[in-house]
Short mmCIF file of C-alpha atoms and ligand atoms in Angstrom, two decimals:
data_model
loop_
_atom_site.label_atom_id
_atom_site.label_comp_id
_atom_site.label_asym_id
_atom_site.label_seq_id
_atom_site.Cartn_x
_atom_site.Cartn_y
_atom_site.Cartn_z
CA UNK A 1 120.59 47.78 56.61
CA UNK A 2 120.88 46.05 59.96
CA UNK A 3 123.27 48.59 61.42
CA UNK A 4 120.70 50.16 63.69
CA UNK A 5 122.41 51.52 66.80
CA UNK A 6 122.09 49.58 70.01
CA UNK A 7 120.27 52.44 71.55
CA UNK A 8 117.39 52.02 69.13
CA UNK A 9 116.89 48.51 70.52
CA UNK A 10 116.50 49.62 74.10
CA UNK A 11 113.06 49.82 75.60
CA UNK A 12 111.68 53.34 75.26
CA UNK A 13 110.70 53.41 78.93
CA UNK A 14 114.27 53.63 80.19
CA UNK A 15 114.79 56.89 82.08
CA UNK A 16 117.68 59.25 81.48
CA UNK A 17 119.52 58.15 84.60
CA UNK A 18 119.21 54.49 83.65
CA UNK A 19 120.78 55.28 80.31
CA UNK A 20 123.58 57.12 82.11
CA UNK A 21 124.11 54.17 84.43
CA UNK A 22 124.34 51.80 81.47
CA UNK A 23 126.87 54.07 79.78
CA UNK A 24 129.17 54.39 82.83
CA UNK A 25 132.89 53.84 82.31
CA UNK A 26 133.74 50.19 82.81
CA UNK A 27 137.40 49.91 81.81
CA UNK A 28 140.53 51.55 83.22
CA UNK A 29 141.63 52.49 79.70
CA UNK A 30 138.49 54.48 79.10
CA UNK A 31 138.89 56.29 82.43
CA UNK A 32 142.56 57.09 81.90
CA UNK A 33 141.94 58.29 78.33
CA UNK A 34 138.95 60.43 79.31
CA UNK A 35 141.08 62.33 81.84
CA UNK A 36 144.16 62.63 79.66
CA UNK A 37 146.28 60.61 82.11
CA UNK A 38 149.42 58.58 81.49
CA UNK A 39 148.21 55.38 79.76
CA UNK A 40 150.60 53.38 81.97
CA UNK A 41 148.25 54.04 84.89
CA UNK A 42 145.77 51.78 83.18
CA UNK A 43 148.02 48.70 83.45
CA UNK A 44 147.93 48.50 87.24
CA UNK A 45 144.29 49.41 87.12
CA UNK A 46 143.55 46.49 84.78
CA UNK A 47 145.17 44.06 87.20
CA UNK A 48 143.43 45.46 90.26
CA UNK A 49 140.06 45.68 88.59
CA UNK A 50 139.98 41.94 88.08
CA UNK A 51 139.08 41.69 91.77
CA UNK A 52 136.43 44.41 91.81
CA UNK A 53 135.44 45.90 88.49
CA UNK A 54 135.76 49.58 87.74
CA UNK A 55 132.61 51.64 87.32
CA UNK A 56 132.40 55.43 86.99
CA UNK A 57 129.44 57.47 85.74
CA UNK A 58 130.40 60.22 83.29
CA UNK A 59 128.65 62.81 85.41
CA UNK A 60 131.05 62.00 88.27
CA UNK A 61 134.02 62.01 85.95
CA UNK A 62 133.20 65.53 84.78
CA UNK A 63 133.90 66.79 88.31
CA UNK A 64 137.48 65.45 88.24
CA UNK A 65 140.47 67.57 87.23
CA UNK A 66 141.93 66.54 83.88
CA UNK A 67 145.48 65.23 83.93
CA UNK A 68 145.73 64.96 87.72
CA UNK A 69 146.33 61.40 88.91
CA UNK A 70 145.88 62.57 92.52
CA UNK A 71 142.45 64.11 92.00
CA UNK A 72 140.44 63.23 95.13
CA UNK A 73 137.46 61.96 93.13
CA UNK A 74 139.60 59.90 90.80
CA UNK A 75 141.43 58.30 93.72
CA UNK A 76 138.14 56.92 94.99
CA UNK A 77 137.45 54.98 91.79
CA UNK A 78 140.79 54.24 90.15
CA UNK A 79 141.97 50.68 90.86
CA UNK A 80 145.61 50.56 92.02
CA UNK A 81 148.08 47.71 92.21
CA UNK A 82 148.16 48.35 95.98
CA UNK A 83 144.73 46.71 96.17
CA UNK A 84 146.37 43.38 95.50
CA UNK A 85 148.64 43.54 98.55
CA UNK A 86 147.64 41.50 101.56
CA UNK A 87 147.60 43.32 104.91
CA UNK A 88 147.02 41.65 108.26
CA UNK A 89 143.61 42.57 109.62
CA UNK A 90 142.15 43.48 106.24
CA UNK A 91 139.63 40.79 105.36
CA UNK A 92 136.77 40.03 103.00
CA UNK A 93 134.09 40.49 105.67
CA UNK A 94 135.49 43.02 108.16
CA UNK A 95 132.19 43.71 109.89
CA UNK A 96 131.11 40.15 110.40
CA UNK A 97 128.09 40.85 108.24
CA UNK A 98 127.69 37.27 107.25
CA UNK A 99 127.08 36.50 110.91
CA UNK A 100 124.58 39.37 111.32
CA UNK A 101 122.41 38.21 108.45
CA UNK A 102 118.91 37.78 109.86
CA UNK A 103 117.49 36.60 106.54
CA UNK A 104 118.99 36.66 103.06
CA UNK A 105 119.79 40.33 102.39
CA UNK A 106 118.64 41.54 105.82
CA UNK A 107 121.23 42.65 108.39
CA UNK A 108 120.23 43.35 111.94
CA UNK A 109 123.02 44.55 114.17
CA UNK A 110 121.32 47.24 116.21
CA UNK A 111 118.15 47.51 118.22
CA UNK A 112 115.19 48.91 116.33
CA UNK A 113 116.86 49.05 112.94
CA UNK A 114 117.39 46.56 110.18
CA UNK A 115 119.30 47.08 107.00
CA UNK A 116 117.94 45.61 103.80
CA UNK A 117 120.35 45.06 100.96
CA UNK A 118 117.75 45.98 98.40
CA UNK A 119 120.04 45.35 95.43
CA UNK A 120 123.68 44.49 94.89
CA UNK A 121 123.92 46.98 92.02
CA UNK A 122 125.65 50.30 92.35
CA UNK A 123 126.30 53.14 89.90
CA UNK A 124 129.90 53.58 90.99
CA UNK A 125 132.48 51.21 92.41
CA UNK A 126 134.36 52.92 95.24
CA UNK A 127 137.61 51.14 95.78
CA UNK A 128 137.20 51.17 99.58
CA UNK A 129 133.68 49.75 99.47
CA UNK A 130 133.34 47.56 102.54
CA UNK A 131 130.99 45.28 100.71
CA UNK A 132 133.33 44.82 97.76
CA UNK A 133 133.58 41.15 98.59
CA UNK A 134 130.12 40.61 100.01
CA UNK A 135 128.61 37.57 98.32
CA UNK A 136 125.92 39.62 96.65
CA UNK A 137 125.49 37.07 93.93
CA UNK A 138 124.32 34.55 96.51
CA UNK A 139 121.94 37.14 97.89
CA UNK A 140 120.28 37.99 94.63
CA UNK A 141 117.68 40.71 94.78
CA UNK A 142 114.06 40.25 93.81
CA UNK A 143 113.26 36.71 94.87
CA UNK A 144 114.88 37.21 98.28
CA UNK A 145 112.97 40.31 99.37
CA UNK A 146 110.15 38.04 100.35
CA UNK A 147 112.14 36.33 103.09
CA UNK A 148 113.50 39.65 104.32
CA UNK A 149 109.99 41.10 104.45
CA UNK A 150 108.74 38.09 106.38
CA UNK A 151 111.57 38.49 108.87
CA UNK A 152 110.76 42.20 109.32
CA UNK A 153 107.13 41.31 109.87
CA UNK A 154 108.04 38.71 112.53
CA UNK A 155 110.48 40.95 114.39
CA UNK A 156 108.36 43.65 116.02
CA UNK A 157 111.52 45.33 117.32
CA UNK A 158 112.21 46.64 113.81
CA UNK A 159 110.91 50.23 113.79
CA UNK A 160 113.19 51.49 111.09
CA UNK A 161 114.08 49.85 107.81
CA UNK A 162 117.20 51.04 106.06
CA UNK A 163 117.34 50.45 102.34
CA UNK A 164 120.96 49.90 101.43
CA UNK A 165 122.99 47.97 98.90
CA UNK A 166 124.83 48.34 96.60
CA UNK A 167 122.70 51.36 96.08
CA UNK A 168 118.94 51.08 96.54
CA UNK A 169 118.35 54.00 94.20
CA UNK A 170 119.80 51.97 91.36
CA UNK A 171 116.43 50.17 91.46
CA UNK A 172 113.69 51.56 89.23
CA UNK A 173 110.94 53.68 90.77
CA UNK A 174 108.50 50.84 90.22
CA UNK A 175 110.68 48.35 92.12
CA UNK A 176 111.18 50.82 94.96
CA UNK A 177 107.46 51.41 95.17
CA UNK A 178 106.79 47.68 95.24
CA UNK A 179 109.22 47.28 98.12
CA UNK A 180 107.93 50.19 100.18
CA UNK A 181 104.29 49.32 99.68
CA UNK A 182 105.06 45.89 101.15
CA UNK A 183 106.82 47.60 104.08
CA UNK A 184 103.91 49.98 104.56
CA UNK A 185 101.78 46.97 105.32
CA UNK A 186 103.89 46.16 108.39
CA UNK A 187 102.45 48.18 111.27
CA UNK A 188 105.53 48.29 113.52
CA UNK A 189 107.70 49.92 110.84
CA UNK A 190 107.68 53.64 111.64
CA UNK A 191 110.56 55.06 109.64
CA UNK A 192 112.20 54.46 106.32
CA UNK A 193 115.81 55.32 105.69
CA UNK A 194 117.66 55.24 102.38
CA UNK A 195 121.45 54.96 102.28
CA UNK A 196 122.52 56.15 98.86
CA UNK A 197 125.41 57.67 96.95
CA UNK A 198 123.49 58.04 93.69
CA UNK A 199 122.39 61.65 94.23
CA UNK A 200 126.13 62.42 94.51
CA UNK A 201 127.57 60.31 91.70
CA UNK A 202 124.56 60.38 89.38
CA UNK A 203 122.35 63.31 90.41
CA UNK A 204 120.00 62.79 87.46
CA UNK A 205 118.65 59.85 89.50
CA UNK A 206 116.69 62.38 91.57
CA UNK A 207 114.04 62.90 88.93
CA UNK A 208 110.31 63.54 89.21
CA UNK A 209 109.57 59.83 89.51
CA UNK A 210 111.86 59.45 92.49
CA UNK A 211 110.60 62.52 94.31
CA UNK A 212 107.00 61.42 93.69
CA UNK A 213 107.82 58.06 95.27
CA UNK A 214 109.46 59.68 98.31
CA UNK A 215 106.59 62.13 98.77
CA UNK A 216 104.03 59.32 98.59
CA UNK A 217 105.49 57.31 101.49
CA UNK A 218 103.44 57.01 104.63
CA UNK A 219 106.40 57.74 106.88
CA UNK A 220 108.86 60.61 107.02
CA UNK A 221 111.89 59.40 105.08
CA UNK A 222 115.52 59.94 105.98
CA UNK A 223 117.99 59.98 103.12
CA UNK A 224 121.60 59.49 104.14
CA UNK A 225 123.93 60.49 101.33
CA UNK A 226 127.55 59.52 100.98
CA UNK A 227 129.85 62.34 99.87
CA UNK A 228 133.54 62.45 100.70
CA UNK A 229 134.83 65.64 99.15
CA UNK A 230 133.56 69.16 98.42
CA UNK A 231 134.39 68.75 94.72
CA UNK A 232 131.65 66.13 94.54
CA UNK A 233 129.03 68.77 95.23
CA UNK A 234 128.30 70.79 92.13
CA UNK A 235 125.18 72.65 91.03
CA UNK A 236 123.45 69.52 89.82
CA UNK A 237 124.03 67.75 93.14
CA UNK A 238 122.71 70.79 95.00
CA UNK A 239 119.56 70.67 92.91
CA UNK A 240 119.18 66.96 93.61
CA UNK A 241 119.47 67.60 97.35
CA UNK A 242 116.94 70.41 97.17
CA UNK A 243 114.54 68.09 95.36
CA UNK A 244 114.95 65.39 98.01
CA UNK A 245 114.11 67.90 100.71
CA UNK A 246 111.22 69.20 98.63
CA UNK A 247 109.83 65.66 98.72
CA UNK A 248 109.81 65.82 102.51
CA UNK A 249 112.98 63.87 103.28
CA UNK A 250 115.46 64.71 106.01
CA UNK A 251 118.81 64.66 104.24
CA UNK A 252 122.05 63.75 106.04
CA UNK A 253 125.49 62.76 104.86
CA UNK A 254 128.08 60.22 105.85
CA UNK A 255 131.70 60.41 104.86
CA UNK A 256 134.48 57.85 104.92
CA UNK A 257 137.83 59.23 106.08
CA UNK A 258 140.22 58.29 103.29
CA UNK A 259 143.94 58.81 103.05
CA UNK A 260 144.83 60.90 100.01
CA UNK A 261 141.21 61.96 99.49
CA UNK A 262 139.93 63.91 102.50
CA UNK A 263 142.31 63.29 105.40
CA UNK A 264 142.73 66.85 106.56
CA UNK A 265 140.50 69.17 108.55
CA UNK A 266 140.38 71.90 105.90
CA UNK A 267 139.07 69.51 103.24
CA UNK A 268 136.44 68.11 105.59
CA UNK A 269 135.39 71.58 106.75
CA UNK A 270 134.83 72.67 103.15
CA UNK A 271 132.76 69.52 102.59
CA UNK A 272 130.55 70.31 105.59
CA UNK A 273 130.01 73.88 104.43
CA UNK A 274 129.13 72.78 100.89
CA UNK A 275 126.75 70.16 102.23
CA UNK A 276 125.06 72.78 104.36
CA UNK A 277 124.68 75.03 101.32
CA UNK A 278 122.91 72.11 99.65
CA UNK A 279 120.58 71.71 102.66
CA UNK A 280 122.35 68.61 103.98
CA UNK A 281 123.73 68.07 107.49
CA UNK A 282 126.78 65.94 108.23
CA UNK A 283 126.04 62.76 110.20
CA UNK A 284 128.98 60.37 110.48
CA UNK A 285 132.65 60.46 109.62
CA UNK A 286 133.58 56.80 109.39
CA UNK A 287 136.95 55.27 109.90
CA UNK A 288 137.62 52.95 107.02
CA UNK A 289 136.28 49.46 107.41
CA UNK A 290 139.19 47.09 107.08
CA UNK A 291 138.20 45.37 103.89
CA UNK A 292 140.83 43.55 101.89
CA UNK A 293 142.21 45.74 99.10
CA UNK A 294 141.59 49.07 100.85
CA UNK A 295 144.57 49.28 103.25
CA UNK A 296 146.15 52.14 101.29
CA UNK A 297 143.17 54.36 102.25
CA UNK A 298 143.52 53.84 105.98
CA UNK A 299 144.05 56.76 108.36
CA UNK A 300 145.36 55.71 111.78
CA UNK A 301 142.90 56.12 114.60
CA UNK A 302 144.85 58.69 116.58
CA UNK A 303 145.45 60.82 113.50
CA UNK A 304 141.76 60.60 112.67
CA UNK A 305 140.94 61.87 116.16
CA UNK A 306 143.30 64.83 115.72
CA UNK A 307 141.72 65.67 112.37
CA UNK A 308 138.31 65.46 114.04
CA UNK A 309 139.57 67.76 116.81
CA UNK A 310 140.75 70.36 114.29
CA UNK A 311 137.49 70.05 112.41
CA UNK A 312 135.47 70.58 115.58
CA UNK A 313 137.58 73.62 116.39
CA UNK A 314 136.84 75.22 113.04
CA UNK A 315 133.08 74.73 112.58
CA UNK A 316 129.79 75.21 114.39
CA UNK A 317 128.77 72.03 116.17
CA UNK A 318 125.96 71.20 113.75
CA UNK A 319 128.45 70.99 110.87
CA UNK A 320 130.74 68.52 112.64
CA UNK A 321 130.14 64.86 111.77
CA UNK A 322 130.64 62.28 114.52
CA UNK A 323 133.82 60.26 114.09
CA UNK A 324 132.91 56.59 114.43
CA UNK A 325 134.28 53.17 113.86
CA UNK A 326 132.21 50.11 113.23
CA UNK A 327 133.18 47.25 115.50
CA UNK A 328 131.82 43.79 114.79
CA UNK A 329 129.43 42.80 117.57
CA UNK A 330 129.10 46.30 119.15
CA UNK A 331 125.54 47.55 119.85
CA UNK A 332 126.05 50.81 117.90
CA UNK A 333 128.66 52.57 115.84
CA UNK A 334 131.49 53.30 118.25
CA UNK A 335 132.23 57.02 118.66
CA UNK A 336 135.83 58.21 118.88
CA UNK A 337 136.34 61.46 120.79
CA UNK A 338 138.12 64.29 118.99
CA UNK A 339 141.60 65.11 120.24
CA UNK A 340 142.56 68.72 120.67
CA UNK A 341 145.92 70.45 120.77
CA UNK A 342 149.38 69.20 119.95
C1 PLP B 401 125.33 51.43 110.22
C2 PLP B 401 124.23 50.47 110.31
C3 PLP B 401 122.96 50.89 110.74
C4 PLP B 401 122.65 52.33 111.06
O1 PLP B 401 123.21 52.79 112.23
P1 PLP B 401 122.84 54.26 112.71
O2 PLP B 401 123.77 54.52 113.82
O3 PLP B 401 121.40 54.24 113.11
O4 PLP B 401 123.05 55.17 111.54
C5 PLP B 401 121.97 49.95 110.90
N1 PLP B 401 122.18 48.65 110.62
C6 PLP B 401 123.39 48.22 110.19
C7 PLP B 401 123.56 46.78 109.91
C8 PLP B 401 124.44 49.12 110.00
O5 PLP B 401 125.61 48.67 109.56
S1 SF4 B 402 128.49 53.84 96.57
FE1 SF4 B 402 128.54 52.70 98.49
S2 SF4 B 402 127.89 50.62 97.94
FE2 SF4 B 402 128.45 51.66 96.04
S3 SF4 B 402 130.58 51.09 95.75
FE3 SF4 B 402 130.56 53.06 96.82
S4 SF4 B 402 130.73 52.52 98.99
FE4 SF4 B 402 130.11 50.64 97.88
#
């Protein structure tokens, strides 16, 4: 018999989360069927996913409501025909990142901090991802770290290195350790930050190997999560957040304000409260970056400021994320003041 299952051929060292990542949903039909949705939804999704492929871990899918095409988690990952519409101002590189590239896979826009695209891979494909058209393939991972590391070493202004992506936690523990031990050799680097959505979409990623890596770092680490809706935070995610904190990390969250997902103050307030219950403080509330294919998620600036005003009026200050927009060429994220009243 040669009908051994594929799984038997996989290396035995693969961790549970890596298996889960490999098994993620990769076709609209699978997604639509798994949620008991109208199969016709899959047609538009097929067309739109030609531009940016669908990817949804099962653990994330289990937090969606069955049969509800408007579920706020589903909306973040389901490709829609609307993605194919052209809108003025929505471009492939809305943040001018290609211009801010200090070395392959290293972006330096702000004083003191540099962002390393540690890997192009991600466990989920959010439809509004501002790097959905970033030429990751040209910036392939492993061989290019070297140049980024050399640039960090040369630029003594870089005190903080931000591991980003894709999702840096889609790298194995061994690869992460290789990267951080190289960074630990650079004396002017004083902080490490990790921008990741994996503890939200694939909480099994926060396993003992990952927490051992975090705890072994020579600097205090900051982990900035990316959660957009309270329904994303279930018991498993809370445990993952607790484990990150147990490993000594400061854990913050950034949210993208998305039409049809979280564009009202009540939804955002519930998210802040749930984050707090998981030991996580809100950091930024981002206006959508104007990447091509994401126009249907946009919330107008003034409306965003009113939502932020209502949010501020309903929560203690430490649970209110700062509303910001990223402007190409600006020296920091640009804050937008909340608007109060009618
Ligand atoms: C957002 C971003 C940062 C981090 O900015 P903070 O305000 O420190 O969170 C750093 N570098 C780049 C390129 C960024 O886009
Ligand atoms: S998790 Fe982040 S990098 Fe990955 S697809 Fe979503 S927005 Fe993009």
